């Protein structure tokens, strides 16, 4: 188990130079934008503009604050339909391919978002939003799991660990303890809490 808080995060320019992103965690440790297996980050979007291109990367985006984003996707070689998706704080996390030509339009004012990226030929990910209440989770095929607290507080227990207390800005990485054992946890989220759970499954079981 590994844990980060606000003091551990790094802020850096976007790949396309159009803004900045705060890197919450990257795997493997010390990786860069050209060789990571997965990367979790937040960004403050203040102007309309194109997303950086990440060929071979799958992305999931969730709006954390602000009125929302409209993502415009341009069709490429007739294989991907063009269209627009309106994301707000109430929208489920949105998945898309990193090589798509996507332009973001602000609905009204700046937006903060959460962005998960995984290298498609190495692993897959799913992201879900958790609110107040009791959550029992057992991801049988998960090799790793990330839990990020956006607001409020929560308490986490696993079969192997004592209770961990979460507060806004905290991030935790859990690893399966035995091959093919998956990851199980129980989470109690306080009233007003907002958390995101990201489950990671590896295509090559030998990746550490």
XYZ file of N, CA, C and O in Angstrom:
832
model
N 0.843 -1.193 0.000
C 0.000 0.000 0.000
C 0.882 1.248 0.000
O 1.890 1.301 0.695
N 0.519 2.210 -0.808
C 1.263 3.470 -0.881
C 0.270 4.623 -0.794
O -0.855 4.525 -1.296
N 0.699 5.706 -0.159
C -0.213 6.820 0.070
C 0.461 8.145 -0.259
O 1.661 8.323 -0.010
N -0.323 9.067 -0.851
C 0.154 10.412 -1.167
C -0.842 11.435 -0.621
O -2.027 11.152 -0.459
N -0.347 12.650 -0.388
C -1.208 13.767 -0.002
C -0.827 14.974 -0.858
O 0.074 14.891 -1.708
N -1.486 16.084 -0.637
C -1.311 17.274 -1.485
C 0.152 17.702 -1.583
O 0.620 18.137 -2.640
N 0.913 17.560 -0.516
C 2.309 18.007 -0.515
C 3.204 17.169 -1.426
O 4.319 17.578 -1.749
N 2.731 15.998 -1.865
C 3.543 15.107 -2.696
C 3.368 15.323 -4.193
O 4.152 14.803 -4.987
N 2.345 16.065 -4.600
C 1.994 16.142 -6.013
C 2.868 17.138 -6.772
O 3.381 18.096 -6.197
N 3.020 16.895 -8.086
C 3.838 17.746 -8.940
C 2.970 18.412 -9.999
O 2.112 17.765 -10.598
N 3.214 19.702 -10.246
C 2.517 20.437 -11.303
C 3.483 20.682 -12.448
O 4.640 21.057 -12.232
N 2.995 20.469 -13.699
C 3.862 20.591 -14.872
C 3.039 21.061 -16.070
O 1.806 20.986 -16.043
N 3.702 21.558 -17.133
C 2.966 21.987 -18.327
C 2.295 20.813 -19.017
O 2.770 19.677 -18.944
N 1.173 21.097 -19.710
C 0.570 20.078 -20.559
C 1.543 19.682 -21.652
O 2.420 20.463 -22.034
N 1.353 18.484 -22.191
C 2.203 18.013 -23.290
C 2.147 18.965 -24.475
O 3.150 19.199 -25.156
N 0.968 19.559 -24.747
C 0.838 20.472 -25.892
C 1.092 21.934 -25.519
O 0.935 22.825 -26.350
N 1.496 22.201 -24.279
C 1.849 23.557 -23.872
C 0.681 24.468 -23.597
O 0.876 25.652 -23.311
N -0.556 23.960 -23.630
C -1.721 24.807 -23.493
C -2.241 25.010 -22.088
O -3.279 25.643 -21.910
N -1.548 24.508 -21.104
C -2.001 24.657 -19.734
C -1.099 23.875 -18.795
O 0.045 23.576 -19.125
N -1.598 23.543 -17.620
C -0.792 22.794 -16.658
C -1.601 21.666 -16.044
O -2.835 21.695 -16.035
N -0.918 20.661 -15.557
C -1.532 19.507 -14.931
C -0.791 19.183 -13.643
O 0.413 19.421 -13.545
N -1.509 18.670 -12.679
C -0.899 18.232 -11.433
C -0.870 16.711 -11.419
O -1.924 16.069 -11.436
N 0.324 16.155 -11.425
C 0.480 14.709 -11.421
C 0.295 14.179 -9.998
O 1.028 14.550 -9.087
N -0.691 13.315 -9.817
C -0.947 12.719 -8.513
C -0.086 11.477 -8.297
O 0.489 11.281 -7.227
N -0.007 10.626 -9.318
C 0.812 9.421 -9.234
C 1.079 8.907 -10.633
O 0.274 9.111 -11.558
N 2.213 8.215 -10.784
C 2.599 7.637 -12.063
C 3.237 6.285 -11.795
O 3.869 6.078 -10.747
N 3.046 5.354 -12.735
C 3.600 4.010 -12.585
C 4.245 3.591 -13.897
O 3.658 3.762 -14.960
N 5.466 3.032 -13.831
C 6.267 2.833 -12.622
C 6.806 4.160 -12.087
O 6.835 5.162 -12.791
N 7.228 4.170 -10.835
C 7.755 5.381 -10.217
C 8.920 5.916 -11.028
O 9.783 5.154 -11.468
N 8.921 7.231 -11.268
C 9.988 7.856 -12.035
C 9.751 7.867 -13.524
O 10.584 8.394 -14.281
N 8.626 7.300 -13.991
C 8.323 7.300 -15.426
C 7.995 8.709 -15.895
O 7.743 9.622 -15.101
N 7.985 8.895 -17.223
C 7.672 10.181 -17.844
C 6.488 9.999 -18.791
O 5.953 8.892 -18.943
N 6.100 11.088 -19.461
C 4.928 11.041 -20.330
C 5.100 10.097 -21.512
O 4.117 9.650 -22.100
N 6.344 9.764 -21.873
C 6.557 8.895 -23.028
C 6.735 7.428 -22.659
O 6.820 6.578 -23.546
N 6.766 7.086 -21.368
C 7.002 5.679 -21.020
C 6.204 5.188 -19.811
O 6.505 4.125 -19.273
N 5.199 5.921 -19.353
C 4.417 5.460 -18.211
C 3.523 4.282 -18.604
O 3.173 4.111 -19.779
N 3.153 3.482 -17.608
C 2.127 2.450 -17.787
C 0.768 3.010 -17.397
O -0.221 2.797 -18.090
N 0.724 3.726 -16.272
C -0.479 4.492 -15.949
C -0.104 5.802 -15.275
O 0.970 5.920 -14.690
N -1.015 6.760 -15.365
C -0.784 8.085 -14.779
C -2.127 8.670 -14.361
O -3.097 8.648 -15.142
N -2.184 9.191 -13.137
C -3.384 9.864 -12.631
C -3.040 11.318 -12.358
O -2.026 11.609 -11.716
N -3.888 12.233 -12.844
C -3.590 13.655 -12.712
C -4.869 14.460 -12.620
O -5.957 13.979 -12.929
N -4.728 15.709 -12.178
C -5.807 16.684 -12.249
C -5.334 17.847 -13.111
O -4.131 18.034 -13.312
N -6.279 18.615 -13.624
C -5.925 19.789 -14.429
C -6.957 20.882 -14.210
O -8.130 20.604 -13.939
N -6.493 22.106 -14.313
C -7.387 23.270 -14.301
C -7.488 23.769 -15.730
O -6.489 24.193 -16.323
N -8.673 23.686 -16.314
C -8.898 24.102 -17.702
C -9.532 25.478 -17.690
O -10.661 25.640 -17.231
N -8.796 26.467 -18.197
C -9.272 27.850 -18.143
C -9.664 28.396 -19.516
O -10.347 29.418 -19.595
N -9.232 27.746 -20.599
C -9.539 28.213 -21.951
C -9.913 27.024 -22.819
O -9.521 25.884 -22.548
N -10.672 27.286 -23.885
C -10.991 26.251 -24.861
C -9.711 25.839 -25.591
O -8.788 26.645 -25.756
N -9.647 24.591 -26.051
C -8.486 24.173 -26.821
C -8.409 22.673 -26.992
O -9.181 21.915 -26.384
N -7.465 22.206 -27.821
C -7.333 20.769 -28.091
C -6.657 20.024 -26.953
O -5.826 20.584 -26.236
N -7.009 18.775 -26.802
C -6.308 17.894 -25.876
C -4.982 17.468 -26.506
O -4.861 17.385 -27.722
N -4.011 17.162 -25.671
C -2.771 16.566 -26.146
C -3.064 15.193 -26.740
O -3.982 14.498 -26.308
N -2.270 14.810 -27.733
C -2.420 13.500 -28.354
C -1.559 12.479 -27.617
O -0.372 12.703 -27.387
N -2.176 11.346 -27.261
C -1.464 10.251 -26.593
C -1.779 8.947 -27.316
O -2.627 8.167 -26.872
N -1.117 8.668 -28.437
C -1.374 7.420 -29.169
C -1.097 6.200 -28.301
O -0.133 6.146 -27.537
N -1.982 5.198 -28.399
C -1.820 3.970 -27.651
C -2.246 4.054 -26.202
O -2.071 3.098 -25.443
N -2.831 5.189 -25.816
C -3.249 5.410 -24.428
C -4.770 5.483 -24.349
O -5.413 6.121 -25.183
N -5.346 4.819 -23.349
C -6.768 4.968 -23.051
C -6.931 5.949 -21.899
O -6.175 5.898 -20.919
N -7.913 6.839 -22.019
C -8.100 7.908 -21.036
C -9.509 7.867 -20.456
O -10.467 7.481 -21.131
N -9.628 8.298 -19.202
C -10.928 8.513 -18.570
C -10.887 9.871 -17.884
O -9.932 10.178 -17.171
N -11.936 10.664 -18.112
C -11.996 12.038 -17.608
C -13.241 12.222 -16.753
O -14.324 11.756 -17.105
N -13.084 12.916 -15.624
C -14.216 13.260 -14.768
C -14.096 14.725 -14.357
O -13.005 15.184 -14.012
N -15.196 15.455 -14.398
C -15.215 16.861 -13.994
C -15.353 16.942 -12.478
O -16.272 16.362 -11.894
N -14.433 17.670 -11.831
C -14.435 17.806 -10.376
C -15.094 19.095 -9.905
O -15.711 19.129 -8.845
N -14.942 20.175 -10.669
C -15.544 21.458 -10.301
C -15.774 22.277 -11.550
O -15.169 22.035 -12.597
N -16.656 23.269 -11.444
C -16.985 24.110 -12.582
C -18.255 23.656 -13.277
O -18.825 22.600 -12.975
N -18.711 24.478 -14.237
C -19.981 24.208 -14.914
C -19.914 23.009 -15.850
O -20.912 22.333 -16.072
N -18.730 22.750 -16.414
C -18.620 21.580 -17.279
C -17.796 21.823 -18.528
O -17.356 22.942 -18.809
N -17.587 20.742 -19.264
C -16.815 20.740 -20.505
C -17.634 20.094 -21.609
O -18.357 19.123 -21.373
N -17.496 20.623 -22.806
C -18.043 19.962 -23.994
C -16.860 19.457 -24.801
O -16.005 20.240 -25.224
N -16.780 18.133 -24.982
C -15.689 17.529 -25.734
C -16.145 17.281 -27.166
O -17.118 16.550 -27.403
N -15.448 17.901 -28.111
C -15.741 17.731 -29.528
C -14.712 16.774 -30.127
O -13.505 17.011 -30.027
N -15.201 15.699 -30.735
C -14.324 14.706 -31.345
C -14.450 14.767 -32.852
O -15.557 14.722 -33.397
N -13.298 14.847 -33.519
C -13.266 14.903 -34.977
C -13.035 13.506 -35.527
O -12.150 12.780 -35.070
N -13.846 13.104 -36.518
C -13.694 11.787 -37.125
C -12.355 11.696 -37.842
O -11.890 12.646 -38.464
N -11.724 10.506 -37.737
C -10.444 10.280 -38.410
C -10.560 9.051 -39.309
O -10.918 7.971 -38.859
N -10.278 9.236 -40.597
C -10.257 8.158 -41.583
C -11.578 7.386 -41.628
O -11.611 6.214 -41.981
N -12.631 8.041 -41.238
C -13.950 7.436 -41.344
C -14.234 6.324 -40.358
O -15.286 5.687 -40.416
N -13.325 6.084 -39.421
C -13.523 4.963 -38.497
C -14.157 5.393 -37.178
O -14.744 4.585 -36.482
N -13.991 6.659 -36.818
C -14.522 7.144 -35.545
C -15.548 8.242 -35.811
O -15.210 9.245 -36.432
N -16.799 8.077 -35.386
C -17.794 9.111 -35.644
C -17.469 10.388 -34.885
O -17.011 10.355 -33.746
N -17.716 11.522 -35.545
C -17.528 12.800 -34.868
C -18.731 13.062 -33.970
O -19.785 12.464 -34.126
N -18.556 13.965 -33.019
C -19.664 14.279 -32.130
C -19.198 15.095 -30.954
O -18.033 15.471 -30.852
N -20.136 15.392 -30.048
C -19.838 16.200 -28.873
C -20.441 15.526 -27.641
O -21.535 14.958 -27.696
N -19.711 15.595 -26.532
C -20.158 15.040 -25.262
C -20.057 16.133 -24.211
O -19.006 16.769 -24.069
N -21.145 16.372 -23.487
C -21.169 17.403 -22.456
C -20.950 16.745 -21.101
O -21.757 15.927 -20.655
N -19.849 17.088 -20.430
C -19.506 16.516 -19.132
C -19.708 17.552 -18.037
O -19.271 18.694 -18.164
N -20.354 17.149 -16.957
C -20.528 17.993 -15.781
C -20.072 17.204 -14.549
O -19.669 16.044 -14.646
N -20.177 17.831 -13.379
C -19.822 17.142 -12.140
C -20.725 15.932 -11.888
O -20.343 15.009 -11.160
N -21.913 15.932 -12.479
C -22.858 14.831 -12.272
C -22.735 13.738 -13.325
O -23.404 12.700 -13.225
N -21.892 13.945 -14.334
C -21.722 12.946 -15.387
C -20.847 11.793 -14.893
O -19.934 12.003 -14.090
N -21.086 10.583 -15.386
C -20.162 9.490 -15.075
C -18.825 9.741 -15.752
O -18.753 10.483 -16.748
N -17.740 9.173 -15.260
C -16.444 9.326 -15.926
C -16.529 8.922 -17.399
O -17.205 7.936 -17.741
N -15.841 9.682 -18.251
C -15.949 9.502 -19.700
C -14.658 8.898 -20.249
O -13.565 9.427 -20.013
N -14.772 7.793 -20.980
C -13.607 7.084 -21.530
C -13.441 7.410 -23.014
O -14.422 7.478 -23.752
N -12.183 7.577 -23.446
C -11.906 7.803 -24.866
C -10.449 7.455 -25.164
O -9.614 7.366 -24.255
N -10.155 7.258 -26.443
C -8.810 6.902 -26.871
C -7.931 8.140 -26.943
O -8.352 9.188 -27.451
N -6.707 8.024 -26.460
C -5.815 9.169 -26.390
C -5.368 9.715 -27.725
O -4.911 10.859 -27.812
N -5.487 8.912 -28.804
C -5.064 9.393 -30.124
C -6.163 10.152 -30.859
O -5.908 10.751 -31.917
N -7.378 10.174 -30.314
C -8.457 10.902 -30.966
C -8.204 12.411 -30.936
O -7.627 12.929 -29.976
N -8.663 13.086 -31.974
C -8.560 14.548 -32.034
C -9.732 15.138 -31.253
O -10.848 15.251 -31.768
N -9.481 15.491 -29.991
C -10.526 15.997 -29.098
C -10.227 17.445 -28.724
O -9.102 17.778 -28.336
N -11.238 18.299 -28.844
C -11.130 19.699 -28.442
C -12.123 19.961 -27.317
O -13.277 19.539 -27.392
N -11.660 20.645 -26.279
C -12.513 20.937 -25.127
C -13.054 22.361 -25.206
O -12.308 23.297 -25.471
N -14.356 22.499 -24.966
C -15.019 23.809 -24.905
C -15.615 23.971 -23.513
O -16.355 23.112 -23.040
N -15.294 25.063 -22.846
C -15.821 25.314 -21.515
C -17.291 25.710 -21.594
O -17.685 26.527 -22.429
N -18.113 25.143 -20.706
C -19.523 25.513 -20.676
C -19.696 26.926 -20.142
O -20.432 27.738 -20.709
N -19.015 27.213 -19.025
C -19.113 28.542 -18.403
C -18.035 28.640 -17.322
O -18.200 28.127 -16.230
N -16.942 29.292 -17.641
C -15.865 29.442 -16.669
C -14.955 28.224 -16.592
O -15.181 27.211 -17.251
N -13.920 28.322 -15.789
C -12.897 27.282 -15.708
C -13.436 26.013 -15.045
O -14.436 26.038 -14.314
N -12.733 24.928 -15.309
C -13.133 23.605 -14.832
C -11.907 22.882 -14.297
O -10.816 22.995 -14.844
N -12.105 22.133 -13.222
C -11.080 21.218 -12.720
C -11.511 19.806 -13.079
O -12.688 19.449 -12.931
N -10.554 18.982 -13.567
C -10.909 17.619 -13.935
C -9.894 16.615 -13.410
O -8.785 16.968 -13.015
N -10.325 15.358 -13.390
C -9.482 14.227 -13.010
C -9.272 13.377 -14.248
O -10.229 13.066 -14.960
N -8.017 12.991 -14.503
C -7.686 12.300 -15.741
C -6.856 11.055 -15.438
O -5.788 11.145 -14.833
N -7.351 9.889 -15.855
C -6.609 8.638 -15.729
C -6.192 8.174 -17.114
O -7.000 8.177 -18.050
N -4.919 7.774 -17.239
C -4.408 7.282 -18.515
C -3.684 5.956 -18.296
O -2.910 5.810 -17.343
N -3.935 4.992 -19.189
C -3.234 3.712 -19.134
C -2.753 3.337 -20.531
O -3.416 3.627 -21.534
N -1.597 2.661 -20.579
C -1.046 2.202 -21.852
C -1.816 0.954 -22.288
O -1.847 -0.054 -21.606
N -2.445 1.061 -23.449
C -3.430 0.074 -23.901
C -2.876 -1.339 -24.030
O -3.596 -2.312 -23.786
N -1.620 -1.482 -24.423
C -1.065 -2.816 -24.632
C -0.526 -3.440 -23.347
O 0.003 -4.550 -23.364
N -0.662 -2.727 -22.219
C -0.148 -3.242 -20.946
C -1.267 -3.466 -19.934
O -1.295 -4.487 -19.246
N -2.187 -2.512 -19.818
C -3.246 -2.674 -18.817
C -4.503 -1.930 -19.220
O -4.497 -1.110 -20.143
N -5.584 -2.233 -18.523
C -6.862 -1.546 -18.708
C -7.292 -0.972 -17.369
O -6.815 -1.388 -16.313
N -8.211 0.012 -17.419
C -8.681 0.615 -16.170
C -10.163 0.935 -16.252
O -10.724 1.107 -17.334
N -10.788 1.001 -15.085
C -12.149 1.507 -14.958
C -12.167 2.503 -13.806
O -11.440 2.344 -12.821
N -12.977 3.552 -13.946
C -13.094 4.589 -12.920
C -14.543 4.706 -12.493
O -15.445 4.736 -13.334
N -14.768 4.775 -11.188
C -16.121 4.997 -10.687
C -16.100 6.019 -9.559
O -15.135 6.137 -8.813
N -17.209 6.749 -9.476
C -17.365 7.782 -8.459
C -18.116 7.203 -7.270
O -19.134 6.522 -7.430
N -17.606 7.461 -6.060
C -18.230 6.974 -4.837
C -18.649 8.155 -3.975
O -17.863 9.080 -3.753
N -19.877 8.100 -3.453
C -20.401 9.165 -2.599
C -20.629 8.619 -1.188
O -20.173 7.535 -0.856
N -21.312 9.376 -0.351
C -21.496 9.017 1.048
C -22.158 7.647 1.204
O -23.021 7.258 0.407
N -21.709 6.911 2.230
C -22.308 5.620 2.508
C -21.278 4.515 2.631
O -20.076 4.757 2.643
N -21.789 3.277 2.730
C -20.945 2.094 2.861
C -20.700 1.484 1.477
O -21.654 1.296 0.706
N -19.463 1.162 1.188
C -19.119 0.550 -0.092
C -18.254 -0.678 0.161
O -17.192 -0.572 0.778
N -18.726 -1.845 -0.291
C -17.935 -3.073 -0.236
C -17.530 -3.437 -1.659
O -18.391 -3.613 -2.519
N -16.244 -3.529 -1.890
C -15.732 -3.727 -3.242
C -14.799 -4.927 -3.259
O -13.921 -5.060 -2.394
N -14.996 -5.809 -4.234
C -14.063 -6.910 -4.472
C -13.852 -7.017 -5.972
O -14.724 -7.498 -6.700
N -12.700 -6.544 -6.429
C -12.339 -6.588 -7.838
C -11.450 -7.813 -8.049
O -10.238 -7.771 -7.802
N -12.059 -8.903 -8.496
C -11.372 -10.191 -8.564
C -10.167 -10.168 -9.500
O -9.159 -10.833 -9.247
N -10.251 -9.396 -10.588
C -9.181 -9.380 -11.582
C -8.232 -8.196 -11.436
O -7.335 -8.009 -12.258
N -8.430 -7.397 -10.399
C -7.603 -6.199 -10.235
C -6.207 -6.563 -9.757
O -6.030 -7.382 -8.853
N -5.232 -5.924 -10.368
C -3.848 -6.065 -9.905
C -3.473 -4.894 -8.999
O -2.727 -5.041 -8.040
N -4.021 -3.722 -9.329
C -3.814 -2.528 -8.532
C -5.129 -1.754 -8.455
O -6.021 -1.934 -9.282
N -5.219 -0.875 -7.449
C -6.409 -0.046 -7.288
C -5.992 1.295 -6.697
O -5.175 1.350 -5.775
N -6.528 2.371 -7.260
C -6.283 3.720 -6.762
C -7.562 4.271 -6.161
O -8.646 4.104 -6.734
N -7.440 4.937 -5.022
C -8.580 5.593 -4.392
C -8.194 7.035 -4.108
O -7.243 7.296 -3.363
N -8.938 7.974 -4.716
C -8.633 9.404 -4.598
C -9.803 10.128 -3.963
O -10.946 9.995 -4.408
N -9.525 10.886 -2.902
C -10.558 11.637 -2.192
C -10.573 13.079 -2.688
O -9.591 13.808 -2.517
N -11.674 13.492 -3.283
C -11.817 14.844 -3.815
C -12.345 15.791 -2.744
O -11.913 16.939 -2.634
N -13.275 15.306 -1.930
C -13.884 16.161 -0.904
C -14.357 15.298 0.251
O -14.640 14.108 0.097
N -14.433 15.918 1.432
C -14.942 15.216 2.600
C -13.946 14.231 3.170
O -12.740 14.342 2.973
N -14.456 13.238 3.871
C -13.612 12.248 4.517
C -14.174 10.857 4.369
O -15.349 10.662 4.033
N -13.327 9.854 4.616
C -13.744 8.455 4.511
C -12.799 7.586 5.320
O -11.699 8.010 5.681
N -13.252 6.359 5.582
C -12.434 5.385 6.294
C -12.399 4.104 5.481
O -13.440 3.628 5.005
N -11.196 3.552 5.338
C -10.967 2.401 4.475
C -10.360 1.256 5.275
O -9.446 1.459 6.080
N -10.860 0.049 5.058
C -10.234 -1.143 5.619
C -10.129 -2.200 4.528
O -10.947 -2.242 3.604
N -9.102 -3.052 4.628
C -8.937 -4.200 3.737
C -8.693 -5.421 4.621
O -8.432 -5.290 5.822
N -8.775 -6.629 4.058
C -8.514 -7.825 4.869
C -7.111 -7.847 5.477
O -6.877 -8.527 6.481
N -6.181 -7.088 4.885
C -4.787 -7.127 5.336
C -4.376 -5.921 6.174
O -3.296 -5.930 6.775
N -5.192 -4.868 6.236
C -4.749 -3.639 6.886
C -5.754 -3.135 7.906
O -6.945 -3.452 7.847
N -5.248 -2.324 8.826
C -6.116 -1.637 9.776
C -6.800 -0.464 9.079
O -6.503 -0.142 7.931
N -7.708 0.196 9.783
C -8.464 1.303 9.197
C -7.549 2.460 8.808
O -6.663 2.854 9.562
N -7.756 2.984 7.606
C -7.050 4.158 7.110
C -8.058 5.290 6.965
O -9.145 5.101 6.413
N -7.696 6.463 7.454
C -8.584 7.626 7.379
C -8.174 8.485 6.191
O -6.988 8.786 5.996
N -9.158 8.861 5.374
C -8.944 9.675 4.188
C -9.494 11.068 4.401
O -10.524 11.249 5.046
N -8.849 12.062 3.795
C -9.423 13.408 3.734
C -9.151 13.982 2.346
O -8.443 13.380 1.536
N -9.722 15.138 2.073
C -9.643 15.739 0.748
C -8.199 15.856 0.271
O -7.333 16.350 0.987
N -7.943 15.385 -0.958
C -6.621 15.446 -1.549
C -5.784 14.200 -1.365
O -4.727 14.062 -1.981
N -6.238 13.258 -0.533
C -5.477 12.037 -0.294
C -5.662 11.040 -1.435
O -6.749 10.919 -2.016
N -4.598 10.290 -1.716
C -4.609 9.245 -2.739
C -3.935 8.001 -2.179
O -2.896 8.105 -1.521
N -4.519 6.831 -2.446
C -3.928 5.579 -1.984
C -3.860 4.594 -3.135
O -4.780 4.495 -3.957
N -2.738 3.849 -3.199
C -2.559 2.769 -4.157
C -2.547 1.451 -3.396
O -1.761 1.268 -2.464
N -3.425 0.523 -3.797
C -3.463 -0.807 -3.212
C -3.030 -1.819 -4.268
O -3.389 -1.684 -5.449
N -2.274 -2.829 -3.852
C -1.830 -3.896 -4.733
C -2.390 -5.220 -4.236
O -2.555 -5.428 -3.026
N -2.667 -6.141 -5.166
C -3.106 -7.457 -4.731
C -1.973 -8.117 -3.938
O -0.790 -7.949 -4.244
N -2.327 -8.857 -2.901
C -1.313 -9.434 -2.020
C -0.781 -10.771 -2.520
O 0.342 -11.157 -2.199
N -1.590 -11.472 -3.320
C -1.173 -12.753 -3.886
C -1.598 -12.791 -5.354
O -2.609 -12.182 -5.725
N -0.843 -13.487 -6.218
C -1.217 -13.564 -7.636
C -2.652 -14.030 -7.825
O -3.085 -15.010 -7.209
N -3.384 -13.287 -8.648
C -4.778 -13.606 -9.002
C -5.731 -13.562 -7.818
O -6.838 -14.109 -7.881
N -5.347 -12.890 -6.735
C -6.230 -12.794 -5.570
C -7.225 -11.649 -5.692
O -8.235 -11.620 -4.998
N -6.920 -10.671 -6.560
C -7.774 -9.501 -6.658
C -7.606 -8.599 -5.439
O -6.726 -8.810 -4.601
N -8.452 -7.575 -5.349
C -8.370 -6.611 -4.251
C -9.764 -6.406 -3.665
O -10.723 -6.161 -4.405
N -9.859 -6.500 -2.346
C -11.127 -6.286 -1.646
C -10.950 -5.159 -0.639
O -9.877 -5.018 -0.032
N -11.987 -4.357 -0.471
C -11.937 -3.285 0.520
C -13.343 -2.928 0.965
O -14.335 -3.215 0.277
N -13.405 -2.297 2.141
C -14.642 -1.715 2.642
C -14.382 -0.238 2.906
O -13.386 0.125 3.538
N -15.274 0.603 2.410
C -15.108 2.048 2.514
C -16.355 2.661 3.140
O -17.475 2.381 2.709
N -16.151 3.483 4.146
C -17.237 4.254 4.740
C -16.978 5.716 4.434
O -16.021 6.316 4.946
N -17.804 6.301 3.573
C -17.636 7.691 3.145
C -18.601 8.587 3.908
O -19.797 8.293 4.006
N -18.082 9.685 4.458
C -18.892 10.617 5.234
C -19.873 11.369 4.344
O -19.737 11.408 3.112
N -20.848 12.005 4.974
C -21.794 12.851 4.242
C -21.030 13.951 3.518
O -20.180 14.618 4.087
N -21.324 14.111 2.228
C -20.653 15.129 1.423
C -19.344 14.680 0.812
O -18.718 15.437 0.064
N -18.920 13.455 1.084
C -17.658 12.957 0.530
C -17.799 12.643 -0.955
O -18.860 12.217 -1.424
N -16.711 12.865 -1.685
C -16.621 12.504 -3.098
C -15.282 11.813 -3.300
O -14.226 12.385 -3.018
N -15.324 10.571 -3.778
C -14.108 9.806 -4.030
C -14.190 9.152 -5.404
O -15.284 8.926 -5.939
N -13.025 8.857 -5.962
C -12.967 8.130 -7.222
C -12.113 6.888 -7.027
O -11.011 6.950 -6.474
N -12.651 5.757 -7.482
C -11.967 4.472 -7.402
C -11.570 4.040 -8.805
O -12.420 3.968 -9.698
N -10.291 3.755 -9.002
C -9.782 3.317 -10.301
C -9.223 1.916 -10.148
O -8.337 1.671 -9.321
N -9.771 0.979 -10.908
C -9.337 -0.410 -10.886
C -8.465 -0.695 -12.092
O -8.819 -0.331 -13.219
N -7.313 -1.340 -11.868
C -6.343 -1.611 -12.929
C -6.144 -3.106 -13.091
O -5.834 -3.818 -12.132
N -6.333 -3.579 -14.332
C -6.084 -4.973 -14.675
C -4.950 -5.018 -15.698
O -4.981 -4.294 -16.697
N -3.958 -5.866 -15.446
C -2.793 -5.956 -16.315
C -2.926 -7.109 -17.297
O -3.342 -8.213 -16.920
N -2.561 -6.849 -18.547
C -2.624 -7.886 -19.578
C -1.490 -8.884 -19.416
O -1.633 -10.056 -19.713
N -0.345 -8.404 -18.923
C 0.811 -9.248 -18.653
C 0.932 -9.393 -17.155
O 1.295 -8.443 -16.456
N 0.664 -10.562 -16.607
C 0.657 -10.758 -15.162
C 2.050 -10.616 -14.548
O 2.197 -10.564 -13.344
N 3.078 -10.534 -15.404
C 4.425 -10.396 -14.868
C 4.841 -8.977 -14.616
O 5.935 -8.721 -14.095
N 4.004 -7.991 -14.941
C 4.362 -6.584 -14.747
C 4.260 -6.229 -13.275
O 3.251 -6.497 -12.630
N 5.305 -5.591 -12.734
C 5.303 -5.129 -11.338
C 5.592 -3.646 -11.292
O 6.297 -3.146 -12.135
